[in-house]
Coordinates of C-alpha atoms in Angstrom, one line a residue:
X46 CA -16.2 31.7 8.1
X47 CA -18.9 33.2 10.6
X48 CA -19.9 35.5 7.8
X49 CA -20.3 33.0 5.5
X50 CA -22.2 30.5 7.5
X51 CA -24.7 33.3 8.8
X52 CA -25.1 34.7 5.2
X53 CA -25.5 31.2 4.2
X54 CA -28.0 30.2 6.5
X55 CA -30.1 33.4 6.0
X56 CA -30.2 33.2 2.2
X57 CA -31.6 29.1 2.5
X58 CA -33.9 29.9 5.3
X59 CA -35.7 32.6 3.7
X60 CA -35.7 31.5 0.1
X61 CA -36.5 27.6 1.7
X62 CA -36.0 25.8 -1.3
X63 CA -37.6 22.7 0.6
X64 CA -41.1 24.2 0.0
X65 CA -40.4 24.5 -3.9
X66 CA -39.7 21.0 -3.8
X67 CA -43.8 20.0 -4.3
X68 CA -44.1 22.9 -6.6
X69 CA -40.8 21.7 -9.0
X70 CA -42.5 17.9 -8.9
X71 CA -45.7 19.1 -9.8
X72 CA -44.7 21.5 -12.4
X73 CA -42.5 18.9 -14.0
X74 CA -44.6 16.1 -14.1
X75 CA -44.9 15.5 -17.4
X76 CA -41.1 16.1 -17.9
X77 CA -38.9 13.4 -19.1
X78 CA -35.4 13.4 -16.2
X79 CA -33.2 15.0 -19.0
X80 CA -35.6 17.8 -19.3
X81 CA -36.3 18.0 -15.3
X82 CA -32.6 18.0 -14.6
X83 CA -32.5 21.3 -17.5
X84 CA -35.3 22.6 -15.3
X85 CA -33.1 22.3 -12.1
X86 CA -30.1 23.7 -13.5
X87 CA -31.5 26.8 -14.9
X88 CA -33.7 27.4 -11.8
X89 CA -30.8 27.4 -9.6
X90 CA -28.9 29.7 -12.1
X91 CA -31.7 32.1 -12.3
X92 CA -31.7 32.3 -8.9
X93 CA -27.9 33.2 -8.3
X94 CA -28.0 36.0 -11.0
X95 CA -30.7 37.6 -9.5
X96 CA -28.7 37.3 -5.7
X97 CA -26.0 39.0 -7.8
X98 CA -28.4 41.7 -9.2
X99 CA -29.9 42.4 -5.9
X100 CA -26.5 42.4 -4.4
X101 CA -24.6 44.8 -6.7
X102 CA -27.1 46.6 -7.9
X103 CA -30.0 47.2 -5.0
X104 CA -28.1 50.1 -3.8
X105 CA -28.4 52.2 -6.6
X106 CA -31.8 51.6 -6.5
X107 CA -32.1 52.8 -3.2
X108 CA -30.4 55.7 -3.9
X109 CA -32.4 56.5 -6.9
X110 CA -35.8 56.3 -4.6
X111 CA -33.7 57.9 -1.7
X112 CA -34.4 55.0 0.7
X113 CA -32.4 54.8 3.9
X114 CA -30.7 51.3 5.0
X115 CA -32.8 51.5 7.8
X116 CA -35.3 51.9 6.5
X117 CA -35.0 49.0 4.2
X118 CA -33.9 47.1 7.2
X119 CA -37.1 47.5 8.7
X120 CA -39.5 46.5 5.2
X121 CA -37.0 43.4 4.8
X122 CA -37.6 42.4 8.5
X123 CA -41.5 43.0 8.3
X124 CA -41.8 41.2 4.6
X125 CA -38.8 38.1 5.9
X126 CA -41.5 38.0 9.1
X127 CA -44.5 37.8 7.5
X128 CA -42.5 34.7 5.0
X129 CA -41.6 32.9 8.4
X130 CA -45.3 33.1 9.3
X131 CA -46.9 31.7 6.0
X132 CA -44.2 29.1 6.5
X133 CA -45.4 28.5 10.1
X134 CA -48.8 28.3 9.2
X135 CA -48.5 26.1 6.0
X136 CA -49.3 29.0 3.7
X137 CA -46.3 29.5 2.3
X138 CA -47.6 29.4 -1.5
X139 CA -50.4 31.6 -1.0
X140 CA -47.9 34.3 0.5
X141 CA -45.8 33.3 -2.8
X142 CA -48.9 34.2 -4.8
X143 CA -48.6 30.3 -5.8
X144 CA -52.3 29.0 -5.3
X145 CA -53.3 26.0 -6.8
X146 CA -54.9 27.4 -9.4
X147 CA -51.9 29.5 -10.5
X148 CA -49.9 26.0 -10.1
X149 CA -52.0 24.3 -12.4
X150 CA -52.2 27.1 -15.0
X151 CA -48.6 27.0 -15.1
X152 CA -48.3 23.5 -16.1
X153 CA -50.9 24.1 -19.0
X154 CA -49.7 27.1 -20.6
X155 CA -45.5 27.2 -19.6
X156 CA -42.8 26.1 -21.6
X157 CA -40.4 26.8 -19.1
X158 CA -40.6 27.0 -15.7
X159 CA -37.3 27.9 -14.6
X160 CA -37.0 31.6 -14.4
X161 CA -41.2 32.2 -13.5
X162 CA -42.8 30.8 -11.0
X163 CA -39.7 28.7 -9.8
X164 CA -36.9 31.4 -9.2
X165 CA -39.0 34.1 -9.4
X166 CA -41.4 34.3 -6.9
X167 CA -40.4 31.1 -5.5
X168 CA -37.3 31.2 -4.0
X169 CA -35.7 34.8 -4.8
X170 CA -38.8 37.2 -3.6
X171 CA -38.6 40.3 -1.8
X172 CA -37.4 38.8 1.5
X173 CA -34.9 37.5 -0.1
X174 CA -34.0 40.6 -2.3
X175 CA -34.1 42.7 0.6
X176 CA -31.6 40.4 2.8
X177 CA -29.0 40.6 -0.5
X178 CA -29.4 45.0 -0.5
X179 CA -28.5 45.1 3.1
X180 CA -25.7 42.8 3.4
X181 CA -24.4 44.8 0.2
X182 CA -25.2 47.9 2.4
X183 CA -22.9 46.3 5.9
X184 CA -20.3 44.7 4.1
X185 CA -18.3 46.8 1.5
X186 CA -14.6 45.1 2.0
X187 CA -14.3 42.8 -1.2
X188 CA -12.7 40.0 1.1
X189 CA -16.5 40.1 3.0
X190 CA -18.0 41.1 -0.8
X191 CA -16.0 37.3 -2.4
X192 CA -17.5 35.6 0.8
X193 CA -21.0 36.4 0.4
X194 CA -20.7 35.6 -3.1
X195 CA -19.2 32.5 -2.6
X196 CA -22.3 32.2 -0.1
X197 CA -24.7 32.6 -2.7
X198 CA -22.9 30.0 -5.2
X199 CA -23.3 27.3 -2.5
X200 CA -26.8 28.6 -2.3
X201 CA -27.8 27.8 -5.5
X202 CA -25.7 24.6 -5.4
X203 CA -28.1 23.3 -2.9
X204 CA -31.1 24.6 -4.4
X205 CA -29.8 22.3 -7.7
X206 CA -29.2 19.4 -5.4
X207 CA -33.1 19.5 -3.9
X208 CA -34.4 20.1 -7.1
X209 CA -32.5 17.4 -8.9
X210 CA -33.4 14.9 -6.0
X211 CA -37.2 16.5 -6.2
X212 CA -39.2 13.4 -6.7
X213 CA -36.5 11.1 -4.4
X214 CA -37.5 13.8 -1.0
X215 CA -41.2 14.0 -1.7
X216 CA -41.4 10.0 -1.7
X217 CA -39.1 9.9 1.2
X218 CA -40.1 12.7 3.5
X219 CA -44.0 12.8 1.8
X220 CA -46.3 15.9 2.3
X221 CA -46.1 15.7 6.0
X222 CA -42.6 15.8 6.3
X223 CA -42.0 18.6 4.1
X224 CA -44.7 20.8 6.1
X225 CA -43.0 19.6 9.4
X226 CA -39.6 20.9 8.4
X227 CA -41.1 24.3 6.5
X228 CA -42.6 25.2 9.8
X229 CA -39.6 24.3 11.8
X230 CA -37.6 26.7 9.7
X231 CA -40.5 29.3 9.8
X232 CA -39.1 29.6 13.5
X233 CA -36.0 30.7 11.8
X234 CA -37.3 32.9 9.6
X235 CA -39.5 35.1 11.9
X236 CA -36.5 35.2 14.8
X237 CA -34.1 36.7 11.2
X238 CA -37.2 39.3 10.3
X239 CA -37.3 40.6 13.7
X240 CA -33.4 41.0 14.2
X241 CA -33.2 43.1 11.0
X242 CA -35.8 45.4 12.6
X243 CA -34.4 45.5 16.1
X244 CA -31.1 46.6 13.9
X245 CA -32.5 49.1 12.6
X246 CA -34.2 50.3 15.4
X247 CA -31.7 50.4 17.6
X248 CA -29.3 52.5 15.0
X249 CA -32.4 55.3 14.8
X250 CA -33.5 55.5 18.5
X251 CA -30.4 54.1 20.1
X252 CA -31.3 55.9 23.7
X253 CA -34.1 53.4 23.1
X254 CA -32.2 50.3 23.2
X255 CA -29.2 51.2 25.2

């Protein structure tokens, strides 16, 4: 259960689906609910198979480019750090790559929104990515493998649930609200991004930390 509520919590910090929530609502504005609920459901699906990709997969990758898990530790930490600060600082979109202008040329030109910009770099970017590689690399029993994975279904579950309920949170909560809570969870973020680096760290210079 620890495993699973840690893994959980890590995953929905750092993809903070909460902050898509203004981006779904104004990519779907046009949308009639069938067609926003299709929107939702995909997005959340997109985003669990590529938590499965990164999770099975990423380590073959790092084998190919002969990348250390420490290593990786350490890029993951700095790039979930810098995520925490753009969420701190209300500039999570830009770190995204999701200016206004990129927003807006979306809804003019994209048939479907589900897989880019929503899953992809919205909520499954290289934080993210990074956090799914390393747990694959700490955790090899399949009883720990099942709970992660069952840790990324509820994930995605949630993500589906905030996106569904889009337009509902942004009347209730407003623009204010949602900034309050992304910076609150930005505390989170930054305090995950520098664990992952003191890990690391301490496995290459333990005299260091001992």
């Amino acid at each position: 259960m620890e495993l699973f509520l840690i893994s959980l919590g890590a995953m929905f910090s750092i993809m903070n689906p909460l902050s898509t929530v203004p981006v779904f609502v104004s990519l779907t504005a046009d949308h009639e609910l069938k067609e926003k609920n299709r929107v939702a459901v995909w997005t959340s699906i997109n985003v669990l198979i590529i938590l499965l990709l990164s999770f099975f997969v990423g380590q073959y990758i790092l084998q190919f480019f002969g990348i250390s898990i420490n290593a990786l530790k350490i890029a993951g930490g700095l790039i979930i750090t810098s995520s925490g600060f753009a969420l701190l600082t209300g500039k999570f979109k830009e770190h995204k790559g999701m200016t206004s202008s990129k927003v807006d040329k979306d809804i003019r030109s994209r048939s479907d929104i589900a897989l880019t910009p929503l899953a992809i770099p919205m909520l499954a970017g290289p934080g993210t990515i990074s956090l799914l590689i390393t747990l694959n690399q700490e955790h090899k029993a399949m009883f720990d493998v099942l709970i992660l994975m069952g840790a990324m279904f509820v994930a995605c579950t949630f993500i589906f649930l905030l996106l569904k309920s889009a337009q509902y949170i942004v009347n209730l909560l407003g623009a204010s609200g949602i900034n309050a809570l992304s910076r609150i969870i930005g505390f989170i973020v930054i305090a995950i991004g520098i664990e992952y680096i003191i890990s690391a760290v301490s496995n290459l210079f333990p005299a260091w930390v001992g």
